Short mmCIF file of C-alpha atoms in Angstrom, two decimals:
data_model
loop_
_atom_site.label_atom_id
_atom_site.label_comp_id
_atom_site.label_asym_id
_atom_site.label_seq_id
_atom_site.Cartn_x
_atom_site.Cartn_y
_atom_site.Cartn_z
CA UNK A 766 51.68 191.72 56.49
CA UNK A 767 53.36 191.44 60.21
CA UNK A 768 55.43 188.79 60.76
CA UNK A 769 54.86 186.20 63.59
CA UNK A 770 58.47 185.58 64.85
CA UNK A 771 58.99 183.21 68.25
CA UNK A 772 62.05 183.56 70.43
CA UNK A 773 62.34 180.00 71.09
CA UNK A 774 65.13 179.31 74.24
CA UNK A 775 67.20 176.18 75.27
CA UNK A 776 68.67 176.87 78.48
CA UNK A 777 71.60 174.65 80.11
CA UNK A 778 73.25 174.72 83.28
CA UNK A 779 76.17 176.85 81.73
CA UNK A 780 74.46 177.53 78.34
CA UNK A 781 72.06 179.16 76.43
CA UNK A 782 70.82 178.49 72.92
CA UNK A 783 68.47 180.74 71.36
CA UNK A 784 67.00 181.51 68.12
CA UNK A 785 64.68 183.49 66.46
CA UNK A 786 62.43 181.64 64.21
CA UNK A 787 59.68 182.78 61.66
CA UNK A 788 56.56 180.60 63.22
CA UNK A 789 55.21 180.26 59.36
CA UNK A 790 58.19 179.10 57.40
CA UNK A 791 60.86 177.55 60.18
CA UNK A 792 63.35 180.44 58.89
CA UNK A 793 66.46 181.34 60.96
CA UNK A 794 65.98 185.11 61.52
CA UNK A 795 68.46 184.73 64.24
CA UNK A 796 70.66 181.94 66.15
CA UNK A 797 72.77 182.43 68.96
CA UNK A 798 74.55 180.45 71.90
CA UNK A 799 75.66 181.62 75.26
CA UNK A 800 78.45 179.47 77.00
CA UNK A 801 80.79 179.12 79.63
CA UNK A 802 78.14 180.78 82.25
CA UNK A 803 80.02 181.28 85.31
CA UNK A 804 82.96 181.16 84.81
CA UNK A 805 85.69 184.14 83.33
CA UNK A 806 85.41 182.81 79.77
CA UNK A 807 81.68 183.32 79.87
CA UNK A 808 80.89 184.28 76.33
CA UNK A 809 77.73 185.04 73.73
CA UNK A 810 77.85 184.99 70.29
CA UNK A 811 75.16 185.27 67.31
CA UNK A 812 74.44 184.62 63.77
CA UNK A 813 72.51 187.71 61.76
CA UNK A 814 72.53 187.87 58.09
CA UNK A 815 75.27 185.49 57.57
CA UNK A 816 77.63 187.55 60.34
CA UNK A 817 79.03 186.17 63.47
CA UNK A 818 79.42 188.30 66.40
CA UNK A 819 81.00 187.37 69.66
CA UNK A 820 80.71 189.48 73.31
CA UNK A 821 82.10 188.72 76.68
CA UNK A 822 79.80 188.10 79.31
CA UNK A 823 80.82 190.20 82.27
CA UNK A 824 78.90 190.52 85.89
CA UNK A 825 78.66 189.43 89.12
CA UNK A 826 74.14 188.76 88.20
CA UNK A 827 73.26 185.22 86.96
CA UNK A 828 74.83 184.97 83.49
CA UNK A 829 71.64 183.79 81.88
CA UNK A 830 69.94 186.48 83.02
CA UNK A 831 72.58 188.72 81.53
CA UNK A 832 72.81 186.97 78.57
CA UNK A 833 68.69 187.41 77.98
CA UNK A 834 68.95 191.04 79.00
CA UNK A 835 71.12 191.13 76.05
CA UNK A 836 68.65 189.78 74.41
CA UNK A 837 66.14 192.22 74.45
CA UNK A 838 68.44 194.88 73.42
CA UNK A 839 69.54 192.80 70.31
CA UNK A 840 66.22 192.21 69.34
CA UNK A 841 65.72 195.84 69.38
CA UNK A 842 69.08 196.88 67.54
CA UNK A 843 67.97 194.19 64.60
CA UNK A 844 64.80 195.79 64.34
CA UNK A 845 62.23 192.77 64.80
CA UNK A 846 61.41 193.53 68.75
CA UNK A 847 58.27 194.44 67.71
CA UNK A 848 56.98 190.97 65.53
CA UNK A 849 58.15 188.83 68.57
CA UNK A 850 54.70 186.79 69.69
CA UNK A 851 55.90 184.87 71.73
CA UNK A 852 58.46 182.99 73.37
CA UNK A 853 59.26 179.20 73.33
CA UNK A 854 61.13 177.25 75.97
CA UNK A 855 62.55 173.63 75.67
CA UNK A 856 62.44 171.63 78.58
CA UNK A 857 63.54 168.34 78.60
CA UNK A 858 61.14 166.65 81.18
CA UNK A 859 57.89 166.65 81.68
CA UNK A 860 57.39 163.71 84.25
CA UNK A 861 53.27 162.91 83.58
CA UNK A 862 52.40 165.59 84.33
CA UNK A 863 52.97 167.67 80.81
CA UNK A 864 51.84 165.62 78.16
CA UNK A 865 51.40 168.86 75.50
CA UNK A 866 52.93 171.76 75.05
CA UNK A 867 52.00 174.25 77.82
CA UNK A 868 51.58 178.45 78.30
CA UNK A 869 54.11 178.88 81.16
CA UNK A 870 52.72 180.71 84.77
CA UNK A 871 54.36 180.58 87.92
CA UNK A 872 52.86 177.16 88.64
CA UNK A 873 53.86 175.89 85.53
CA UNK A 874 57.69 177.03 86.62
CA UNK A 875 57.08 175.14 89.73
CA UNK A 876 56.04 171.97 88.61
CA UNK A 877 59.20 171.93 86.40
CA UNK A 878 61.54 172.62 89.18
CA UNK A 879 59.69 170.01 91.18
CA UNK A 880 60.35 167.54 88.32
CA UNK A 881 64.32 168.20 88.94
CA UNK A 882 65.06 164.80 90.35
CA UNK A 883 64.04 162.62 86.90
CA UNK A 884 66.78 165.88 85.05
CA UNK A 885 68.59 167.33 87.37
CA UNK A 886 71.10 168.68 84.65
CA UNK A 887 68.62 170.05 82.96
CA UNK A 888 65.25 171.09 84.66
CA UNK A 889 67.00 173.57 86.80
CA UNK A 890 68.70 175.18 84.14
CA UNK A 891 65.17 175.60 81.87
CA UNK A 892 64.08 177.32 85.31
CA UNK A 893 66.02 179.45 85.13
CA UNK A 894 66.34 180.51 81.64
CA UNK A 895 62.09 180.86 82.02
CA UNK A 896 62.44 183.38 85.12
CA UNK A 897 65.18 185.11 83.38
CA UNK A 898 63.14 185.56 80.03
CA UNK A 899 59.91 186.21 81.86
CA UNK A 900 61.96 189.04 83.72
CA UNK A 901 63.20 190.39 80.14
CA UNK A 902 60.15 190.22 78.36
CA UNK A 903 57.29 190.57 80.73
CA UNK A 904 54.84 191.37 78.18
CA UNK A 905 55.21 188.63 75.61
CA UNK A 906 53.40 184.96 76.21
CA UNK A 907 55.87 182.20 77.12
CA UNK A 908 55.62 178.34 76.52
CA UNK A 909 56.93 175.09 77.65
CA UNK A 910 57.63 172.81 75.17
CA UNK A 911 58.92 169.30 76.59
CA UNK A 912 60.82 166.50 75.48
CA UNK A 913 59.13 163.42 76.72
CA UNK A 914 55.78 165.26 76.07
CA UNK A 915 55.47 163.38 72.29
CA UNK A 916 55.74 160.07 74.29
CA UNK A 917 53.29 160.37 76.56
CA UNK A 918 51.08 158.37 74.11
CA UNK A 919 53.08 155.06 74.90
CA UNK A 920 50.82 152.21 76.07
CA UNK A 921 51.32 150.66 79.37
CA UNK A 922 53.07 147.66 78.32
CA UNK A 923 55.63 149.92 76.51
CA UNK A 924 56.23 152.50 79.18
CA UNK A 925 56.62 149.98 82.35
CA UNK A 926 59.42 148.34 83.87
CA UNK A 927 59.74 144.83 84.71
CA UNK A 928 60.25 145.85 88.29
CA UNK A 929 58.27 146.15 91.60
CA UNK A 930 55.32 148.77 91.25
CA UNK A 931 56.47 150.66 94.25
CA UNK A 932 59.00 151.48 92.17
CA UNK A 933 56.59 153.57 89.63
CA UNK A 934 54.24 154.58 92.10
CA UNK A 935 56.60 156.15 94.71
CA UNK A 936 59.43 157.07 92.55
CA UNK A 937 57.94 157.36 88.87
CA UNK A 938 60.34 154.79 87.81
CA UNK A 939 59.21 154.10 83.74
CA UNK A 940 60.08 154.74 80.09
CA UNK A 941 59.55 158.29 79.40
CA UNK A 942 61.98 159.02 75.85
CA UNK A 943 63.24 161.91 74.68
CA UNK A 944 64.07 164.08 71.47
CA UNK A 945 59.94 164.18 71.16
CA UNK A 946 60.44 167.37 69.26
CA UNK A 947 62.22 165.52 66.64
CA UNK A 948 60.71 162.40 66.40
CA UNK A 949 57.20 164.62 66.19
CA UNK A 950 58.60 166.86 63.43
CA UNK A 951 59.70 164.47 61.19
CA UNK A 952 57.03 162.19 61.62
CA UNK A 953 54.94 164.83 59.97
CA UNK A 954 57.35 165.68 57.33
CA UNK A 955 57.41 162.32 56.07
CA UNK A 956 53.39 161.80 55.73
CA UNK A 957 53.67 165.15 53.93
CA UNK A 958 56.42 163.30 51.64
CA UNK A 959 54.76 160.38 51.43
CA UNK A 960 51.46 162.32 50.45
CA UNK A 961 50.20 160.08 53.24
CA UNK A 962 47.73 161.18 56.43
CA UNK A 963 49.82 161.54 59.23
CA UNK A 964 46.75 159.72 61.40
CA UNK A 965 47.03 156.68 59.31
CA UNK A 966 50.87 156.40 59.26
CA UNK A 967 53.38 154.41 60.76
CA UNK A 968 57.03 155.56 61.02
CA UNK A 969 59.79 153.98 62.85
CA UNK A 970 62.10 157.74 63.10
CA UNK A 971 66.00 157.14 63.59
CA UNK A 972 67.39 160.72 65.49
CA UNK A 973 71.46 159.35 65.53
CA UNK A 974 73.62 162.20 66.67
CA UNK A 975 75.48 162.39 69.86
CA UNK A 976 72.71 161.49 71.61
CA UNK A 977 70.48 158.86 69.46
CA UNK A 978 67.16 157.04 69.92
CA UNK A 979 64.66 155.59 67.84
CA UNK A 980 60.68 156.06 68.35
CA UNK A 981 57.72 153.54 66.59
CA UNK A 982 54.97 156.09 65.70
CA UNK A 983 51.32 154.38 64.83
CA UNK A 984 48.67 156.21 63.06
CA UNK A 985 51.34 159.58 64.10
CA UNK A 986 51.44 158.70 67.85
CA UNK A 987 54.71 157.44 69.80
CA UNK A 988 53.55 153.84 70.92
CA UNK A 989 57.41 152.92 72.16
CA UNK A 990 61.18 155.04 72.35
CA UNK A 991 64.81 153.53 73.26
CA UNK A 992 65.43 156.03 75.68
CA UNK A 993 64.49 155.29 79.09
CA UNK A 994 64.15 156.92 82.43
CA UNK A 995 66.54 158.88 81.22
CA UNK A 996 68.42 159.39 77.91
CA UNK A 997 70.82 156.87 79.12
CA UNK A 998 69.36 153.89 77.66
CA UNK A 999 68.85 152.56 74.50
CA UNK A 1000 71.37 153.02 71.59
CA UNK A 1001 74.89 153.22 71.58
CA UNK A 1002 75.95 157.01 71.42
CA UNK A 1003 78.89 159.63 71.40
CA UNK A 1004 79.93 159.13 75.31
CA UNK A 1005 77.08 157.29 76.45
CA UNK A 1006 76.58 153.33 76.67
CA UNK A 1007 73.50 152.90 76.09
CA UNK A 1008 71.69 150.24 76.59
CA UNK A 1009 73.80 147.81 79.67
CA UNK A 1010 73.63 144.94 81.95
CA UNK A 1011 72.74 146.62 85.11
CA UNK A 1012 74.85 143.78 87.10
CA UNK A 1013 77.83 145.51 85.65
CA UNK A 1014 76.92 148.74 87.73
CA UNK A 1015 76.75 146.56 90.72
CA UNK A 1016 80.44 144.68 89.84
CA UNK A 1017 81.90 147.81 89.55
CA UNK A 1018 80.47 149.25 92.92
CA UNK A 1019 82.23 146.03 94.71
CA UNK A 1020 85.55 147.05 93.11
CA UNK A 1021 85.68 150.09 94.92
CA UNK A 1022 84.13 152.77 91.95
CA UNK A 1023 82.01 154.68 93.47
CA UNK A 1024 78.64 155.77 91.98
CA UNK A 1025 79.70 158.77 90.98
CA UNK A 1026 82.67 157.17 88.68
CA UNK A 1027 80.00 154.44 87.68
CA UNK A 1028 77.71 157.08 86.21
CA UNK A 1029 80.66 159.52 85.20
CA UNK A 1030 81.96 156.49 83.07
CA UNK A 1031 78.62 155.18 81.23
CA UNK A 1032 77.53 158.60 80.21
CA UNK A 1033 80.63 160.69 79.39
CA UNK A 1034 83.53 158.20 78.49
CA UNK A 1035 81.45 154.77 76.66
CA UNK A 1036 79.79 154.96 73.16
CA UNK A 1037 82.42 155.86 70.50
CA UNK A 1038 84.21 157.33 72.87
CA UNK A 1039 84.73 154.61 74.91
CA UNK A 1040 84.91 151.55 72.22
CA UNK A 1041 87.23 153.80 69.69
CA UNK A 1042 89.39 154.80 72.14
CA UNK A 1043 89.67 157.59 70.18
CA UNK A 1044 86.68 160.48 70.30
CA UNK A 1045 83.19 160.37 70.86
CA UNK A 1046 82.23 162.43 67.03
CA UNK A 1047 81.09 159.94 63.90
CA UNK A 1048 83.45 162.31 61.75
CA UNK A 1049 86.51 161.51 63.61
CA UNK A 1050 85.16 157.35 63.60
CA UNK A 1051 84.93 157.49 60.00
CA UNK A 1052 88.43 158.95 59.36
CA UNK A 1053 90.00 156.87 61.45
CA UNK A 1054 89.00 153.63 60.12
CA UNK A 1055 89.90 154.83 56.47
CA UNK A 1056 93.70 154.92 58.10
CA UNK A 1057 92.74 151.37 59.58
CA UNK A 1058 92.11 152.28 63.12
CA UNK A 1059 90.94 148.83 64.43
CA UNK A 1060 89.19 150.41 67.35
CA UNK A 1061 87.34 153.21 65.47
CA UNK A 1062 85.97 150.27 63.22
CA UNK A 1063 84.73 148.05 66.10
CA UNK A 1064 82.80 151.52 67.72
CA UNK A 1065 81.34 151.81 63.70
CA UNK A 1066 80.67 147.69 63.22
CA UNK A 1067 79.20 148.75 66.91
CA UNK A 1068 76.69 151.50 66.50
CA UNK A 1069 75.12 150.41 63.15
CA UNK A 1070 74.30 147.01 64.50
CA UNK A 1071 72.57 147.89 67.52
CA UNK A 1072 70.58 150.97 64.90
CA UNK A 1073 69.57 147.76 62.85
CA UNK A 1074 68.35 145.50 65.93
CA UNK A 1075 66.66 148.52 67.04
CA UNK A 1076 64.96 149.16 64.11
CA UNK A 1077 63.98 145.78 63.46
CA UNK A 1078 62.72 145.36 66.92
CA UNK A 1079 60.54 148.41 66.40
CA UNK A 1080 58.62 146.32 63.89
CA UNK A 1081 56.78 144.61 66.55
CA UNK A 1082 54.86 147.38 68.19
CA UNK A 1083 53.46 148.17 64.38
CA UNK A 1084 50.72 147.44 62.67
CA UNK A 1085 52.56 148.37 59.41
CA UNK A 1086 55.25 150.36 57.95
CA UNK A 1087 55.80 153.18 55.52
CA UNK A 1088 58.95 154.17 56.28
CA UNK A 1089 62.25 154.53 58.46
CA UNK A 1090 63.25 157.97 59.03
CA UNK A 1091 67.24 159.17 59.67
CA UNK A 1092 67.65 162.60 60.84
CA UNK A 1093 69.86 164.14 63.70
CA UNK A 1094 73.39 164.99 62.81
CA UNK A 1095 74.88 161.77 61.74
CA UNK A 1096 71.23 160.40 60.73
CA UNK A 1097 71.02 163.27 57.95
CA UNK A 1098 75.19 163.21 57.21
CA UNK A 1099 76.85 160.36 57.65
CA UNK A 1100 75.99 158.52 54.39
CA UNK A 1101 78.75 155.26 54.94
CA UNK A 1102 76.54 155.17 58.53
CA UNK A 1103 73.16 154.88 57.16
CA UNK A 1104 74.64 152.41 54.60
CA UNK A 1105 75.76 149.47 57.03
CA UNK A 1106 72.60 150.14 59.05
CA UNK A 1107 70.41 149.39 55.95
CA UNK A 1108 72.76 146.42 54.78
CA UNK A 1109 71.83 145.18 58.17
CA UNK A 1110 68.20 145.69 57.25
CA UNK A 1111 68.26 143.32 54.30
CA UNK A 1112 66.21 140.66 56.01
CA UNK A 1113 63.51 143.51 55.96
CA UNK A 1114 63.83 143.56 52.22
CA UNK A 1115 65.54 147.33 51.98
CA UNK A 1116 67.37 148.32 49.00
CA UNK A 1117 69.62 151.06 49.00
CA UNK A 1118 69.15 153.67 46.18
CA UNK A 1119 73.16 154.85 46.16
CA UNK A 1120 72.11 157.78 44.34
CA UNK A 1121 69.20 158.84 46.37
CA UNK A 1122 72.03 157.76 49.33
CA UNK A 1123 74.06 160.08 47.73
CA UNK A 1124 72.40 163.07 47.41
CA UNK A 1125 70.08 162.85 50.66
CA UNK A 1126 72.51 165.01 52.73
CA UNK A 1127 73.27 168.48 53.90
CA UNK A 1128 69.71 169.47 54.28
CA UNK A 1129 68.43 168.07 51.41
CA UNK A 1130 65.47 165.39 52.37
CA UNK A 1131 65.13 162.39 49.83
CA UNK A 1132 64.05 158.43 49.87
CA UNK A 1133 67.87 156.20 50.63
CA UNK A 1134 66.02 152.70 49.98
CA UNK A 1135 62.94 150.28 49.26
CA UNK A 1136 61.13 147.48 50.70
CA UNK A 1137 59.27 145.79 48.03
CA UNK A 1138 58.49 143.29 50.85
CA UNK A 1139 57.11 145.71 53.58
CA UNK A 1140 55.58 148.21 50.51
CA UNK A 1141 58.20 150.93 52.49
CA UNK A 1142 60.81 153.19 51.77
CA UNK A 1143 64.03 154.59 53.83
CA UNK A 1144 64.43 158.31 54.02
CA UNK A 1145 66.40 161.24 54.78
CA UNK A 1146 64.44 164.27 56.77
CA UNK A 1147 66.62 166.69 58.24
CA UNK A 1148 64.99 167.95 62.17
CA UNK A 1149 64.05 171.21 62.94
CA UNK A 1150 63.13 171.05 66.51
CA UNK A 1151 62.98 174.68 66.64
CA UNK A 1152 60.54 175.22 64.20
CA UNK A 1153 57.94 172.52 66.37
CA UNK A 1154 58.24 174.81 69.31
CA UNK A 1155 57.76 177.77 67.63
CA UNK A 1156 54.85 176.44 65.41
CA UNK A 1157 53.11 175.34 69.25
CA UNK A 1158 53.78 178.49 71.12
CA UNK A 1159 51.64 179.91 67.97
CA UNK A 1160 49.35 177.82 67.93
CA UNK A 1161 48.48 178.01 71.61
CA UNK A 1162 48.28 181.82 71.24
#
């Protein structure tokens, strides 16, 4: 039987993730990362059967266009050019206009570049990497799979702002979320866990890595996310502040930052980063408050309450609950993290299962803690946000 393999691409401004994925099981056939576009160090390197290789990147072409041109060649080396379907494309915002996952023309392109002002980090770069790849692989169906397309479902009252509607209607000033692949992916995983109809059940889904949010999902549908207009807001994170008195923005201005500090400052040098003192990665929290780092414990004391608030303030756009979901890197790893968040939780009536705790890490999926009193459980599901836009791109073939 013929595989159905998806080339599924991530492309930054100076990066390029790719992977190729096995549509019906989620399988890594291949993962790779191209960085430092543009500049001498430009590199590309790939995992195959457990080996790592590494190549310059060398020309005076766009580098993601090099790097994809590679691309094809590797595909055919490996021998799987030929079970390629399809290729899969994430792009972080979709405005309104993309509420689904999309088959990619040149409109399609277009209205992603003209969506550049709510990312511009990031919707010029998945531009490019989609005329690059459409260049490569001219014959092969291609896909847009967005980020804020998951939480398109949010009501009214849950996407608005509490500002004038000129604002919205002239600048599309709202709520939109992110890490919809995620949220939707686990989601899923968890009604199949649960043995539950994904239709009739309600998840509140915790993605905590360097960048963090949580999502309430109703009856399988995003009804309200932490992250904002962009994926400033909301939780504490690795370098970013989440969630902030917007008077403080003005304060600094009349100090003599400019906007560019302002910005520069709330999302590359706050979160853990900024409270620690010390780095913006859990790991490096966690060891430091074992050697009594007084900093490092205030960013962990920190980040686990504002989890727990958020959580329990997720409660109210529910009709019930069957279960929190961690996942993202610290979500699925960081077992003394999840613990403080669900000691926070005890109100709630959650539990912790220490061995379930325990064990629920590393890839391995499991239940962390029970709610007699909500009839819910806590649990572990690793992400694969590959495997959603691979299963799509299939789908819409």
């Amino acid at each position: 039987m013929s595989k159905s393999f998806v080339l599924v691409i991530n492309s930054g401004s100076s990066s390029l993730k790719f992977a190729v994925i096995d549509a019906a099981t989620g399988d890594d056939v291949l993962t790779g990362l191209g960085e430092c576009f543009g500049l001498p160090e430009s590199r590309m390197s790939w995992k195959f059967n457990g080996e790592k290789t590494e190549i310059a990147i060398e020309g005076d072409d766009s580098h993601h266009k090099i790097a994809i041109g590679k691309l094809v060649g590797l595909t055919e080396e490996l021998g799987f050019s030929n079970d390629i379907v399809a290729i899969g494309h994430r792009i972080v915002h979709g405005g309104e206009k993309f509420t689904k996952t999309v088959r990619i023309t040149e409109e399609v392109t277009a209205e992603i570049e003209a969506l550049s002002d709510l990312a511009p980090l990031h919707n010029p770069a998945g531009a490019i990497g989609i005329r690059a790849a459409m260049e490569a692989f001219p014959a092969l169906p291609q896909f847009a799979v967005f980020d804020t397309a998951f939480h398109q479902t949010m009501p009214e009252k849950a996407f608005t702002g509490a500002i004038s509607n000129e604002l919205y209607t002239k600048y599309g000033i709202r709520r939109y979320g992110f890490h919809g692949t995620s949220h939707y992916y686990v989601s899923r995983e968890a009604a199949k866990m649960l043995d539950k109809n994904i239709d009739e059940a309600s998840f509140i889904s915790v993605h905590l890595g360097n960048g963090a949010s949580v999502c309430a999902i109703e009856n399988g549908k995003s009804v309200d996310t932490s992250m904002g207009f962009t994926p400033l807001a909301g939780l504490m994170m690795g370098t970013r502040s989440g969630d902030l008195d917007p008077g403080v923005i003005e304060f600094l201005i009349k100090k003599g930052w400019t906007t560019e500090q302002v910005f520069d400052a709330l999302n590359k040098k706050s979160g853990f980063l900024g409270v620690s003192g010390l780095t913006s990665d859990a790991r490096g929290i966690l060891d430091a408050m074992e050697e009594g780092h007084e900093g490092a414990k205030l960013a962990f004391e920190v980040f686990t309450y504002r989890v727990a608030k958020y959580i329990g303030s997720y409660m109210i756009p529910l009709s019930n609950l069957d279960a929190v979901i961690f996942t993202g890197g610290i979500g699925e790893n960081s077992l003394p993290i999840r613990r403080e968040i669900l000691n926070n939780l005890k109100l709630l009536g959650f539990v912790e299962d220490e061995k379930g705790n325990e064990s629920a890490r590393f890839g391995d999926s499991g239940i962390i803690a029970k709610s007699e009193m909500l009839d819910a459980v806590a649990m572990v599901i690793p992400t694969n946000e590959e495997f959603v836009i691979a299963q799509q791109s299939v789908e819409l073939l």
